[in-house]
Each structure stands twice: as structure tokens, then as C-alpha cells.
Coordinates of N, CA and C in Angstrom, one line a residue:
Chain A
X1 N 0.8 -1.2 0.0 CA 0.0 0.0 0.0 C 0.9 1.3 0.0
X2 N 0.5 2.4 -0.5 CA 1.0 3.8 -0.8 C 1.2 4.3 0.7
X3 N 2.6 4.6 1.3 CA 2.9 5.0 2.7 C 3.3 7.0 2.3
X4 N 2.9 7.7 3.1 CA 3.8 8.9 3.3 C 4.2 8.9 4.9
X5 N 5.6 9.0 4.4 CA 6.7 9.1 5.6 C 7.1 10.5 6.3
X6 N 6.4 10.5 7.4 CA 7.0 12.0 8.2 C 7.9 11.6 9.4
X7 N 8.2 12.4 10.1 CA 8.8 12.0 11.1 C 8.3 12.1 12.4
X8 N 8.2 11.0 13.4 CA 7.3 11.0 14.8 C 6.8 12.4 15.3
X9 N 8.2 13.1 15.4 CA 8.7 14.4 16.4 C 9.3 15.3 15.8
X10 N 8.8 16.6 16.1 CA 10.2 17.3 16.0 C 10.1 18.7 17.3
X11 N 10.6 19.3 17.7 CA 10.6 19.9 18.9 C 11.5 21.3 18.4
X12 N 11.1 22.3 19.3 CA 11.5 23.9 18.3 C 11.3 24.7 19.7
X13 N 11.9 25.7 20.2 CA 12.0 26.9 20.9 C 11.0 27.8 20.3
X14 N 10.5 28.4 21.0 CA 9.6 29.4 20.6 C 10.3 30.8 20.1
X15 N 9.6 31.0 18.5 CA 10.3 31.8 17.8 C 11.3 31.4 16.7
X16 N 11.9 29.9 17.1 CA 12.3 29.5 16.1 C 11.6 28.7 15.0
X17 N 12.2 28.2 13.7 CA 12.0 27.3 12.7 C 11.7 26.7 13.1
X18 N 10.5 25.9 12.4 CA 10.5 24.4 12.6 C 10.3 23.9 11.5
X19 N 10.3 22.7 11.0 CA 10.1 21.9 9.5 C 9.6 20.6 9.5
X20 N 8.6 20.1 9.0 CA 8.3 19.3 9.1 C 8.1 18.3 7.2
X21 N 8.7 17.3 7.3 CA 9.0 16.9 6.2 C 8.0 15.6 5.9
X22 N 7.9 15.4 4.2 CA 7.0 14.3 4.0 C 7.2 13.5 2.8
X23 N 7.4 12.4 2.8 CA 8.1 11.8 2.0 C 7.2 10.9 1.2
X24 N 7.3 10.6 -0.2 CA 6.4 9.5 -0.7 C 7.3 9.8 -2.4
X25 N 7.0 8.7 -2.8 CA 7.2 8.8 -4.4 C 6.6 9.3 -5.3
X26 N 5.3 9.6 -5.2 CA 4.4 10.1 -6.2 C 4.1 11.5 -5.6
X27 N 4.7 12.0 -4.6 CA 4.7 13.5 -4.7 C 5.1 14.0 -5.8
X28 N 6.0 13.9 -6.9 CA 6.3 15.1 -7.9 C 5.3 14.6 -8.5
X29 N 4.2 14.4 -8.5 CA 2.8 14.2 -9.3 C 1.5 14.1 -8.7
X30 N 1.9 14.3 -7.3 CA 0.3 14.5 -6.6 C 0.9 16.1 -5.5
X31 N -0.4 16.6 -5.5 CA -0.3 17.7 -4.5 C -0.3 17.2 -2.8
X32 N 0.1 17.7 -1.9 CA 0.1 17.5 -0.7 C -0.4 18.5 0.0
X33 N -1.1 17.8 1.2 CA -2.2 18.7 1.8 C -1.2 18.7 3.3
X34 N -1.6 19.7 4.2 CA -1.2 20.1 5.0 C -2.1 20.3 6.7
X35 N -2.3 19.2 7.6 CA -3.5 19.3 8.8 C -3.0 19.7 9.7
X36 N -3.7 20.4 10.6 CA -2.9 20.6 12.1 C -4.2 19.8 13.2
X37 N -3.4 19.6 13.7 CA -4.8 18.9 14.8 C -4.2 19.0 16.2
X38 N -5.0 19.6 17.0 CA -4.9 20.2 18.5 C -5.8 18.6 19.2
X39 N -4.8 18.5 20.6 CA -6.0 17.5 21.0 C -7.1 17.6 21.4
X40 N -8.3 16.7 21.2 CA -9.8 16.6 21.1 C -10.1 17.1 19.7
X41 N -9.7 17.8 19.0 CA -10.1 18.6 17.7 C -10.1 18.1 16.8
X42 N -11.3 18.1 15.7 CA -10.8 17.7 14.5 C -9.5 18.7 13.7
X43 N -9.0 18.0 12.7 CA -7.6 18.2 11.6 C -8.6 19.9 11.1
X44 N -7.4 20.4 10.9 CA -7.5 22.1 10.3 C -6.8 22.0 9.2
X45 N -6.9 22.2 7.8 CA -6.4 22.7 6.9 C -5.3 24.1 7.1
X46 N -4.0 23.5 6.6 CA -2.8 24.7 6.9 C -2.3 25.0 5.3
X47 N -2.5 24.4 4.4 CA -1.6 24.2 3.6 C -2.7 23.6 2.6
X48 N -2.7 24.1 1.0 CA -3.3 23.0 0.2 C -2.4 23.5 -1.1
X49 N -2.6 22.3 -1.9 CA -1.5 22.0 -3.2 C 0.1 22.1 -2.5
X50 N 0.5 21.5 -1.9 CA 1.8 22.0 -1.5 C 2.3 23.2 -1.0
X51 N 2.0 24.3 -1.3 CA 2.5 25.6 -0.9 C 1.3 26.8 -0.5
X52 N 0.1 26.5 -1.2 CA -0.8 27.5 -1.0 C -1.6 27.4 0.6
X53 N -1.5 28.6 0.8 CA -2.2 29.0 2.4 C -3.7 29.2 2.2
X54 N -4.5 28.8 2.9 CA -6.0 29.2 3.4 C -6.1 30.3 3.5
X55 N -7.3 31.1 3.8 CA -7.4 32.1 4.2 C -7.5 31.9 5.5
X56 N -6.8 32.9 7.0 CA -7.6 33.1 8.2 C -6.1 32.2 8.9
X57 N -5.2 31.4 7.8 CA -3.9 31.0 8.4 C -2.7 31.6 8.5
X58 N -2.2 32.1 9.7 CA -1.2 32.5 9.6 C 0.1 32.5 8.9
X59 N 0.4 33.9 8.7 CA 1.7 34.1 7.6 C 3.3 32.6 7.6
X60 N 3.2 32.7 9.0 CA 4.4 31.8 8.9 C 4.3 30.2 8.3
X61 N 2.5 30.2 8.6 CA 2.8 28.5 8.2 C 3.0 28.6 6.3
X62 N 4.2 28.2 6.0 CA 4.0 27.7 4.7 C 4.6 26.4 4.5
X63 N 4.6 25.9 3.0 CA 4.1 25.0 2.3 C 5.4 25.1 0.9
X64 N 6.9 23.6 1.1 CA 7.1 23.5 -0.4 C 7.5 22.3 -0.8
X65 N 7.8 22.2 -1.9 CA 8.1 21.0 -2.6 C 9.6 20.8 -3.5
X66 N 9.8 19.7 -3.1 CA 11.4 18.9 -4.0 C 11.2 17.6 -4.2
X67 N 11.2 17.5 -5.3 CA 11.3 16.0 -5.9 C 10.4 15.2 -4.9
X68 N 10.4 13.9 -4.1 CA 9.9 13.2 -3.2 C 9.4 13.3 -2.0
X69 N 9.8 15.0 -2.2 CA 9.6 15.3 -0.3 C 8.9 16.7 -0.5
X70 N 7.7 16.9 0.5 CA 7.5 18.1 1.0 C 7.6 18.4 2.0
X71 N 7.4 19.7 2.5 CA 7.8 20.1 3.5 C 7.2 21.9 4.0
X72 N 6.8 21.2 5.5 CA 5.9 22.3 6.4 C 6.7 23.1 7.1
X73 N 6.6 25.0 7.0 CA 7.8 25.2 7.4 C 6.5 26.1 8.3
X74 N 7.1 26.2 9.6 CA 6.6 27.6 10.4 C 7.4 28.3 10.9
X75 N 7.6 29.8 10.7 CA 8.4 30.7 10.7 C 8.4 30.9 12.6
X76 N 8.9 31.1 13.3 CA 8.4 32.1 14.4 C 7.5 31.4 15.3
X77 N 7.5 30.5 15.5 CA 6.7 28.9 16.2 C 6.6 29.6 18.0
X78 N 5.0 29.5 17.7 CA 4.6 29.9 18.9 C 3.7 28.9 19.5
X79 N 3.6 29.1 21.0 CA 2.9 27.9 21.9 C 2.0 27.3 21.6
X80 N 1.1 28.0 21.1 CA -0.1 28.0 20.4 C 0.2 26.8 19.2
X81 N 1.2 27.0 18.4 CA 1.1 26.2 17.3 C 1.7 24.3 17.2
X82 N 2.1 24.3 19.0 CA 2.3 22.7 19.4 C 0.7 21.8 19.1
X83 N 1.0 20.7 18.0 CA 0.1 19.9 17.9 C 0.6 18.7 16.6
X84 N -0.6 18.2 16.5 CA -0.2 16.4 15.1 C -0.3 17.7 14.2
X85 N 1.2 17.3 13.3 CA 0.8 17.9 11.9 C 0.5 16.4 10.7
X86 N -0.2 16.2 10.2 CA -0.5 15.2 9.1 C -0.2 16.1 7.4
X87 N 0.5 15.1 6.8 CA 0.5 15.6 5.3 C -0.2 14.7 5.0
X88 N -1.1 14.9 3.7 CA -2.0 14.1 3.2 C -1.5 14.1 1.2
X89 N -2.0 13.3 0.6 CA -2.1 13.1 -0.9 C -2.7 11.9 -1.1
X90 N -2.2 11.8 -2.6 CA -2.9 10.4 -3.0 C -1.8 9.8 -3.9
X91 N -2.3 8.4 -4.6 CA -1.2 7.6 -5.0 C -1.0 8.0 -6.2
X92 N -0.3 7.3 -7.3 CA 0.4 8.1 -8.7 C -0.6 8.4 -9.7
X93 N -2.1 7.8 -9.4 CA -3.2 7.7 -10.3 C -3.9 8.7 -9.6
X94 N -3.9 9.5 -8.6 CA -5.0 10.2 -7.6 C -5.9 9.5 -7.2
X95 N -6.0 8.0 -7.3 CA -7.2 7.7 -7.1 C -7.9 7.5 -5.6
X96 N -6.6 7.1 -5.3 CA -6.5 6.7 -3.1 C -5.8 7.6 -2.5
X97 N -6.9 8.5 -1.6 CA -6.0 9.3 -0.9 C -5.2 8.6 0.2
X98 N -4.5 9.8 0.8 CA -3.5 8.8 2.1 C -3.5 9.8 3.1
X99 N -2.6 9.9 4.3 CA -2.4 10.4 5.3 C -0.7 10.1 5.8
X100 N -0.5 10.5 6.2 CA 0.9 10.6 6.6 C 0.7 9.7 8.3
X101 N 1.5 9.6 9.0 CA 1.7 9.0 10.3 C 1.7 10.3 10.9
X102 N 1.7 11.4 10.6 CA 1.6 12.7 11.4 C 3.0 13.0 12.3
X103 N 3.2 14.2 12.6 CA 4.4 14.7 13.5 C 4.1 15.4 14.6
X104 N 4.2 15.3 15.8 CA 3.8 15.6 16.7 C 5.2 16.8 17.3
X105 N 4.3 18.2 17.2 CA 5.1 19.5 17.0 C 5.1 19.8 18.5
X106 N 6.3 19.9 19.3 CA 6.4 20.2 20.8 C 7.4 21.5 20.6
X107 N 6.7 22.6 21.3 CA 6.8 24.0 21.6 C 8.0 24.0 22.9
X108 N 9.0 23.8 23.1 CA 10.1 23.7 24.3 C 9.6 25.2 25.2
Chain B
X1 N -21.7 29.5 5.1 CA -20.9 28.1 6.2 C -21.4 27.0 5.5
X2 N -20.2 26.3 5.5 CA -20.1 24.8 5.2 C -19.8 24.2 6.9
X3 N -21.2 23.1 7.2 CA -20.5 22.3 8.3 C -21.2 21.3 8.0
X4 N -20.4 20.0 8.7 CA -20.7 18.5 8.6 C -21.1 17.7 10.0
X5 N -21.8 17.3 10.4 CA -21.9 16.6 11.8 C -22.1 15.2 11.8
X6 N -21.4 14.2 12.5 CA -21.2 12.7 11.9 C -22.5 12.3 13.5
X7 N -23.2 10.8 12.9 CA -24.1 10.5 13.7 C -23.8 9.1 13.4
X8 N -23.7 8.1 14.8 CA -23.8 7.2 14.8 C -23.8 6.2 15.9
X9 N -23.9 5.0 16.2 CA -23.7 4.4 17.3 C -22.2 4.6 18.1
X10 N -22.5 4.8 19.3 CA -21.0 4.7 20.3 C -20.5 3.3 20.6
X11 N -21.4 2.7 20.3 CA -20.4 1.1 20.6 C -21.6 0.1 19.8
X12 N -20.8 -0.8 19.3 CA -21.0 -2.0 18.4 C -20.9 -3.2 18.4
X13 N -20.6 -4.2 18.2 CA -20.1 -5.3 19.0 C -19.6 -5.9 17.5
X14 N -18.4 -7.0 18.1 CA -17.7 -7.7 17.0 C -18.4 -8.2 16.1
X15 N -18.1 -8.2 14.4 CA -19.2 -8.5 13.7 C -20.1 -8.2 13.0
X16 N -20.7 -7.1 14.1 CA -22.1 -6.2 13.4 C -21.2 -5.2 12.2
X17 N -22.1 -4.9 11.7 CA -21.9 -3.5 10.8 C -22.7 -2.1 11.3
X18 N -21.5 -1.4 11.4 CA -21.4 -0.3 11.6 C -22.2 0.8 10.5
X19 N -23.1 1.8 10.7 CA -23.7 2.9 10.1 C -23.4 3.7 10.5
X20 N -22.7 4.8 10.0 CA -22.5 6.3 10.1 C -23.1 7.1 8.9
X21 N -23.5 8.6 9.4 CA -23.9 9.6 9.1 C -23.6 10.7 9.0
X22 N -23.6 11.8 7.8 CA -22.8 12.7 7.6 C -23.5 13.7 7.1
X23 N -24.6 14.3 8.2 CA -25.3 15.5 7.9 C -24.5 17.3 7.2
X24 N -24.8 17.3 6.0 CA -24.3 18.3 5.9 C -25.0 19.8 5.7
X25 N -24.3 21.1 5.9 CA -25.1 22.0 5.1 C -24.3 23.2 4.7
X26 N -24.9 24.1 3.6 CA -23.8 25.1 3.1 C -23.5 25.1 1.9
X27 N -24.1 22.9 1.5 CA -23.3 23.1 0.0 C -24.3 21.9 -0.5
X28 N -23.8 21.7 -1.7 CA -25.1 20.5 -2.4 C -24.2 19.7 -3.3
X29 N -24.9 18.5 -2.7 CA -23.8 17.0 -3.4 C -24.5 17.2 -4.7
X30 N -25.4 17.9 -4.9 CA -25.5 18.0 -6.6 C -25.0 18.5 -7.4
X31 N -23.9 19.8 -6.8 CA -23.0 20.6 -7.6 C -22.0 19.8 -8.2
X32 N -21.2 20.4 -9.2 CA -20.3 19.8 -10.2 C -18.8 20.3 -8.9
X33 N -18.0 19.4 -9.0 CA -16.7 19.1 -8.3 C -16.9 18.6 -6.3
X34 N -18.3 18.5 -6.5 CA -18.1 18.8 -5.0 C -18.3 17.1 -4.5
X35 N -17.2 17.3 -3.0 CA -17.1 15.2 -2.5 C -17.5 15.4 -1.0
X36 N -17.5 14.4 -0.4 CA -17.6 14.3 0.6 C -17.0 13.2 1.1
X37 N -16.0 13.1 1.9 CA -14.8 11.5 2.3 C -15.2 11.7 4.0
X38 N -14.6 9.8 4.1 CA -14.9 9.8 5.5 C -13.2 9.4 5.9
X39 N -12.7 9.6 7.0 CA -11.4 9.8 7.4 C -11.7 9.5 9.2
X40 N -11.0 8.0 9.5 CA -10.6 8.0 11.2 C -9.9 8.2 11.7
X41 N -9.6 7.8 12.7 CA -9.0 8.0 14.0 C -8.5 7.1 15.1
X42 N -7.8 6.2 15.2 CA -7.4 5.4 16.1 C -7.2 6.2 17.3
X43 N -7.8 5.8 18.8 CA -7.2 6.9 19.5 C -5.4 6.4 20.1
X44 N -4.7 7.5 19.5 CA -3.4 8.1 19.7 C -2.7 8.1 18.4
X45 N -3.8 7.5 17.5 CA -3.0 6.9 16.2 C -3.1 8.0 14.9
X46 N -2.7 7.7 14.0 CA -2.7 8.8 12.7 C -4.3 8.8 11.9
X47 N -4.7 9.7 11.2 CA -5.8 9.8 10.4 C -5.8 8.5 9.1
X48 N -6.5 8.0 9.0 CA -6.4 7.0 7.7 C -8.0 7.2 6.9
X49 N -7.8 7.5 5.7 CA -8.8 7.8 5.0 C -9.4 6.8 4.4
X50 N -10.8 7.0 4.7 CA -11.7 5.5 4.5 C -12.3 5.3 2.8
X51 N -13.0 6.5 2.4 CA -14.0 6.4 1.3 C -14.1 8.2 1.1
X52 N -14.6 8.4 0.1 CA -14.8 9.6 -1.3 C -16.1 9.2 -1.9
X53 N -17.2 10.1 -2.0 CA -18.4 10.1 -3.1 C -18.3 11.5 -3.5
X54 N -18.3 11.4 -4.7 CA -18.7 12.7 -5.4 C -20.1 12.9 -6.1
X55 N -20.1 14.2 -6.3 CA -21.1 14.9 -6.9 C -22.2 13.9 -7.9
X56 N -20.9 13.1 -8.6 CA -21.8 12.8 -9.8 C -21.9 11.1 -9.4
X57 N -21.5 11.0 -8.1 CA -22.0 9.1 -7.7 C -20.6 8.5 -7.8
X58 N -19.7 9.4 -8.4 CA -18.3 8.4 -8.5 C -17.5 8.5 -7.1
X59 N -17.4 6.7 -7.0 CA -17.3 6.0 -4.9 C -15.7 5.9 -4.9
X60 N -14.8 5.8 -3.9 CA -13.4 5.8 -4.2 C -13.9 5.0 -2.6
X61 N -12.7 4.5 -2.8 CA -12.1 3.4 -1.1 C -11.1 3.1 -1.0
X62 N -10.4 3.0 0.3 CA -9.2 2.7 0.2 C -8.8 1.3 0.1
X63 N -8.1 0.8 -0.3 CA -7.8 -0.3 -0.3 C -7.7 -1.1 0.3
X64 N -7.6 -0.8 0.8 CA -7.3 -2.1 2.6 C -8.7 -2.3 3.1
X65 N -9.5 -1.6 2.6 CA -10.8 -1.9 3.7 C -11.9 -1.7 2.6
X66 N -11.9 -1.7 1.1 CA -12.8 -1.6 -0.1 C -13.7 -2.9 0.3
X67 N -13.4 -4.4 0.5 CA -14.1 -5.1 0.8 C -15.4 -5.1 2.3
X68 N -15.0 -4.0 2.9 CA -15.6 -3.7 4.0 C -17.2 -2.4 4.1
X69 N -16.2 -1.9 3.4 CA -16.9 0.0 2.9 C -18.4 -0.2 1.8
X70 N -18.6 0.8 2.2 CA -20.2 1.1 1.0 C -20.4 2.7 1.7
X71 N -20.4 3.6 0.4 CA -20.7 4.6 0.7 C -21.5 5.3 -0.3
X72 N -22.6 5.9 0.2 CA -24.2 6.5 -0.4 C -24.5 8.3 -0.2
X73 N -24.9 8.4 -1.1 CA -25.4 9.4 -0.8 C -26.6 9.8 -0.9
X74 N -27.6 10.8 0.1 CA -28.7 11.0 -0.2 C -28.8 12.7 -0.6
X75 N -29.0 13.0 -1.5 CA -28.9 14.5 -2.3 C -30.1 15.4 -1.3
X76 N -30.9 14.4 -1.8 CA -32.3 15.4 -1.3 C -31.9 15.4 0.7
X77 N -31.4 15.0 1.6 CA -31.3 15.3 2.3 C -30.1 15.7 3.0
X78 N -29.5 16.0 2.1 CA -27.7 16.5 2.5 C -27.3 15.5 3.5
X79 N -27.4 13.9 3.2 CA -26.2 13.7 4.2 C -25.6 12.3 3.0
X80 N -24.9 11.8 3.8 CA -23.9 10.6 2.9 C -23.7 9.5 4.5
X81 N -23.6 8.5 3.9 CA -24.2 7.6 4.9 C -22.6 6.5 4.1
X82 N -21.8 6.1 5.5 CA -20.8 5.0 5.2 C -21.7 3.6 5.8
X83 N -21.7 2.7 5.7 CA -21.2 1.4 6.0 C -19.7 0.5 6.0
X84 N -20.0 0.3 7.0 CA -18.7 -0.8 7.2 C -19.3 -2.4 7.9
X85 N -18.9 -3.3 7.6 CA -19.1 -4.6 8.1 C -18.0 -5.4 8.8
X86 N -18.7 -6.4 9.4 CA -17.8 -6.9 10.5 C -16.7 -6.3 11.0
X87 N -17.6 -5.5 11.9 CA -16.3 -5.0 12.9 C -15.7 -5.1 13.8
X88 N -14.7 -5.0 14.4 CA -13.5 -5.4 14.9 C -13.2 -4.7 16.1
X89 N -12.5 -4.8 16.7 CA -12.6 -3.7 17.9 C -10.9 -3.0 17.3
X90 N -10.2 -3.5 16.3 CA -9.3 -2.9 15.9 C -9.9 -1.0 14.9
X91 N -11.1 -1.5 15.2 CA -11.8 -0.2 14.5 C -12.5 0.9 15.3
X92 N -12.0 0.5 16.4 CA -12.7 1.2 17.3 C -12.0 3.0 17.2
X93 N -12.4 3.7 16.7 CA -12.0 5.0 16.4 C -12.9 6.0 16.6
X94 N -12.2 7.2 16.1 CA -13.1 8.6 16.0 C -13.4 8.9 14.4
X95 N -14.1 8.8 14.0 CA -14.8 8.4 12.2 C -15.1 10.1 12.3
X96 N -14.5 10.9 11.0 CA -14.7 12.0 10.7 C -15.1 12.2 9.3
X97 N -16.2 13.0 9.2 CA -16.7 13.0 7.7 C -16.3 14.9 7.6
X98 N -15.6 15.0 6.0 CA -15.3 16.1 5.4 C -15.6 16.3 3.9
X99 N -15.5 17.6 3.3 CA -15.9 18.1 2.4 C -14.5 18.1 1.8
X100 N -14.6 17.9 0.4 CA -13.7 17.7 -0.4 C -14.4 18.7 -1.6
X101 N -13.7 19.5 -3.0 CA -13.7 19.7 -3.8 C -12.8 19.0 -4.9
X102 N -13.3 18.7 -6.0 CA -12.1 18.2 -6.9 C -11.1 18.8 -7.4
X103 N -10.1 18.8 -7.5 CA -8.5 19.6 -7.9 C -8.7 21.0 -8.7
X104 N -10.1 20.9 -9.5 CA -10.0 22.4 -10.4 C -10.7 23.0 -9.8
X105 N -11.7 22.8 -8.7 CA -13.0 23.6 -8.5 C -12.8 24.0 -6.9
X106 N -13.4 25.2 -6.5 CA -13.3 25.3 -5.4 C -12.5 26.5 -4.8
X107 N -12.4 26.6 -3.7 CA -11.4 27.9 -2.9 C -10.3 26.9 -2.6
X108 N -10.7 25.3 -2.2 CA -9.1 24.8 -1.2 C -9.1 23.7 -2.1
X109 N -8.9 23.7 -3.8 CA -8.9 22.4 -4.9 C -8.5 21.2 -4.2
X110 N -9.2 20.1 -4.2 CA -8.3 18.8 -3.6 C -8.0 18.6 -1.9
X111 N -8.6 19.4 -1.3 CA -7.9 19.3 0.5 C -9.3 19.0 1.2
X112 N -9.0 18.4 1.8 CA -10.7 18.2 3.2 C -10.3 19.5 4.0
X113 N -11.3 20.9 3.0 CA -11.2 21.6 3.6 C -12.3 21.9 4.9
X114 N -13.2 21.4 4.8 CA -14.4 21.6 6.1 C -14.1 20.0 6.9
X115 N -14.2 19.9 8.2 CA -14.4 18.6 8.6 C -15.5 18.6 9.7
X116 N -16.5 17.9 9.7 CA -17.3 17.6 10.9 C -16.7 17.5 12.2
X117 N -17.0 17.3 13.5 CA -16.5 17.1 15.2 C -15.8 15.7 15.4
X118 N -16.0 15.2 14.5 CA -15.8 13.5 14.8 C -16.9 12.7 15.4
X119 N -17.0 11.6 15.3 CA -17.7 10.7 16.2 C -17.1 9.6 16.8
X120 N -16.9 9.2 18.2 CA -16.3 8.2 18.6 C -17.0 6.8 18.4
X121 N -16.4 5.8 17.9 CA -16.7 4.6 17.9 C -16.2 3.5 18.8
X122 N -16.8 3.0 19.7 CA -16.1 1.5 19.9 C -16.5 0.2 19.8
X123 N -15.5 -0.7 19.2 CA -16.0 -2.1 19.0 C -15.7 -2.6 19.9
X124 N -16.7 -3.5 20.6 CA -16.3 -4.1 21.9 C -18.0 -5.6 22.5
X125 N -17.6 -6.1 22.7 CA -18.4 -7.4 23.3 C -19.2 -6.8 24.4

């Protein structure tokens, strides 16, 4: 079955970078979606097509792409923004979406 | 506003099949690009996407569980209705139904941009 690979964790000081990466093979031909999910909450849309922002989302979260991997960057990482990030797409046909294993963003 | 609210039993028992519900409003499964997918929840676990119906009746499933799934829509009453069969207590999740647009159409092309509260499921004897 079609896997996207993120990483468990990643952990950031407040104000710094953070990046969150996502790995699959049919990214250079499928778009990747971008969730944030707070606990008890359903998933929030951060990111769609790879790079484009929602309206009503903040400036720092963005959204890019390289060959097999994309990648969630938040500028300026505030407390507020500790939670699961999931990247989403589909397989080389679009036909099956997927979900990522999610990264679980800790605010130091 | 687009919102979705998922309705269904809180506990099941091994075997039975499961019915969920996906009241929507804001938008119309009769319009051209517009879906509605169902997407769980293991509790502590990652999101895994179940099933897709679109506008025009065309059903998508994921693979692993296409033998299991059936997903309907009813137009005239805005909602979309999954089944699953024989269930497991490995399914015991939070089942979230969301709004999808197809890749050309829309404000967020291709993303479950609206999602319902979730509904918690448990399989259990």
C-alpha cells in the first residue's frame, strides 16, 4: 500500500524554525495537503497544493516541494502552534488518498 | 458556512456493521466538483482515509478496507451515509466525515477543507 513518511517528532523553541517533512514517491505528481490537529479537535487545513495557504492561516505556516519530499515550514513557532501535523495526498493515479503518520510539534 | 456533523452508534459489537452519518449544510452534493470523504482516527493513532463520493456518484475506497466499505449518498437530504461490516474492535476510532472539492474547483482544490466534530466509535463485546 501507498505509505507517506514523516517524522514521529520534532521539537522547536519558541520563535524558532520548525520543518516538518514528507516523504512518498508520487509526490512530484500528486499535491500534498497540509493538517494541524490540537487535541480533542478535528484536523484544520494549513496548507493546500503543496505551498498555498487558506485564508484566516497564519503568515508563517507555509508549504514547499522537492522531488519526493515536502515540507511544512513555520516561521516564528509559537505555543499556540504545538500539535499532530499530518500531510495528506494520493497515489500516482489520484485515485487513493493517504495520510501521513503525522508529527507531533512540541513547543520547548 | 459549510458544516458537517457525523451521527452514529458509540459502541458496536464484533461482527455487526457499523452505520454512520454525515449530515451536511452550506453546500449541495448536486453541484459539479463537490465530494464528501470519510477519514478515522485510532485513539493516539494517525488519520487513515476511508472512502470519497462525489457529486456525480463516482465512490473511491481505500484499499485495505474496499471489501468492507459502502458509501451512499442522499442528495435530497444532505447527508452521505458509510457502512462498514464486520467489525472489529481494531476499529474502534473517532470516524470524521469532510468536504472535499475536486483539484479544479473550489477555494481549497483537492484538500478536506471543512471537517465535521468527529464521532467516537467503539468495538467491543
Amino acid at each position: 500500500s501507498y505509505e507517506l513518511t514523516q517524522p514521529p517528532s520534532v521539537s522547536v523553541s519558541p520563535g524558532q524554525t520548525a520543518r516538518i517533512t514528507c516523504s512518498a514517491d508520487a509526490l512530484p505528481k500528486q499535491y500534498a495537503y497540509w493538517y494541524q490537529q490540537k487535541p480533542g479537535q478535528a484536523p484544520v487545513l494549513v496548507i493546500y497544493k503543496d505551498s498555498e495557504r487558506p485564508s484566516g492561516i497564519p503568515e508563517r505556516f507555509s508549504g514547499s516541494s522537492s522531488g519526493t519530499t515536502v515540507t511544512l515550514t513555520i516561521s516564528g513557532v509559537q505555543a499556540e502552534d504545538e500539535a499532530d501535523y499530518y500531510c495528506q495526498s494520493a497515489d500516482s493515479s489520484g485515485t487513493y488518498k493517504v495520510f501521513g503518520g503525522g508529527t507531533k510539534l512540541t513547543v520547548l | 458556512q459549510i458544516t458537517l456533523k457525523e451521527s452514529g452508534p458509540t459502541l458496536v459489537k464484533p461482527t455487526q456493521t457499523l452505520t454512520l452519518t454525515c449530515t451536511f449544510s452550506g453546500f449541495s452534493l448536486s453541484t459539479s466538483g463537490v465530494g464528501v470523504g470519510w477519514i478515522r482516527q485510532p485513539p493516539g493513532k494517525a488519520l487513515e482515509w476511508l472512502a470519497l463520493i462525489y457529486w456525480d456518484d463516482d465512490k473511491r475506497y481505500s484499499p485495505s478496507l474496499k471489501s468492507r466499505l459502502t458509501i451512499t449518498k442522499d442528495t435530497s437530504k444532505n447527508q452521505v451515509v458509510l457502512t462498514m461490516t464486520n467489525m472489529d474492535p481494531v476499529d474502534t476510532a473517532t470516524y470524521y466525515c469532510a468536504h472535499r472539492m475536486t483539484g479544479g474547483s473550489g477555494s481549497y482544490p483537492g484538500a478536506f477543507d471543512i471537517w465535521g466534530q468527529g464521532t467516537m466509535v467503539t468495538v467491543s463485546s
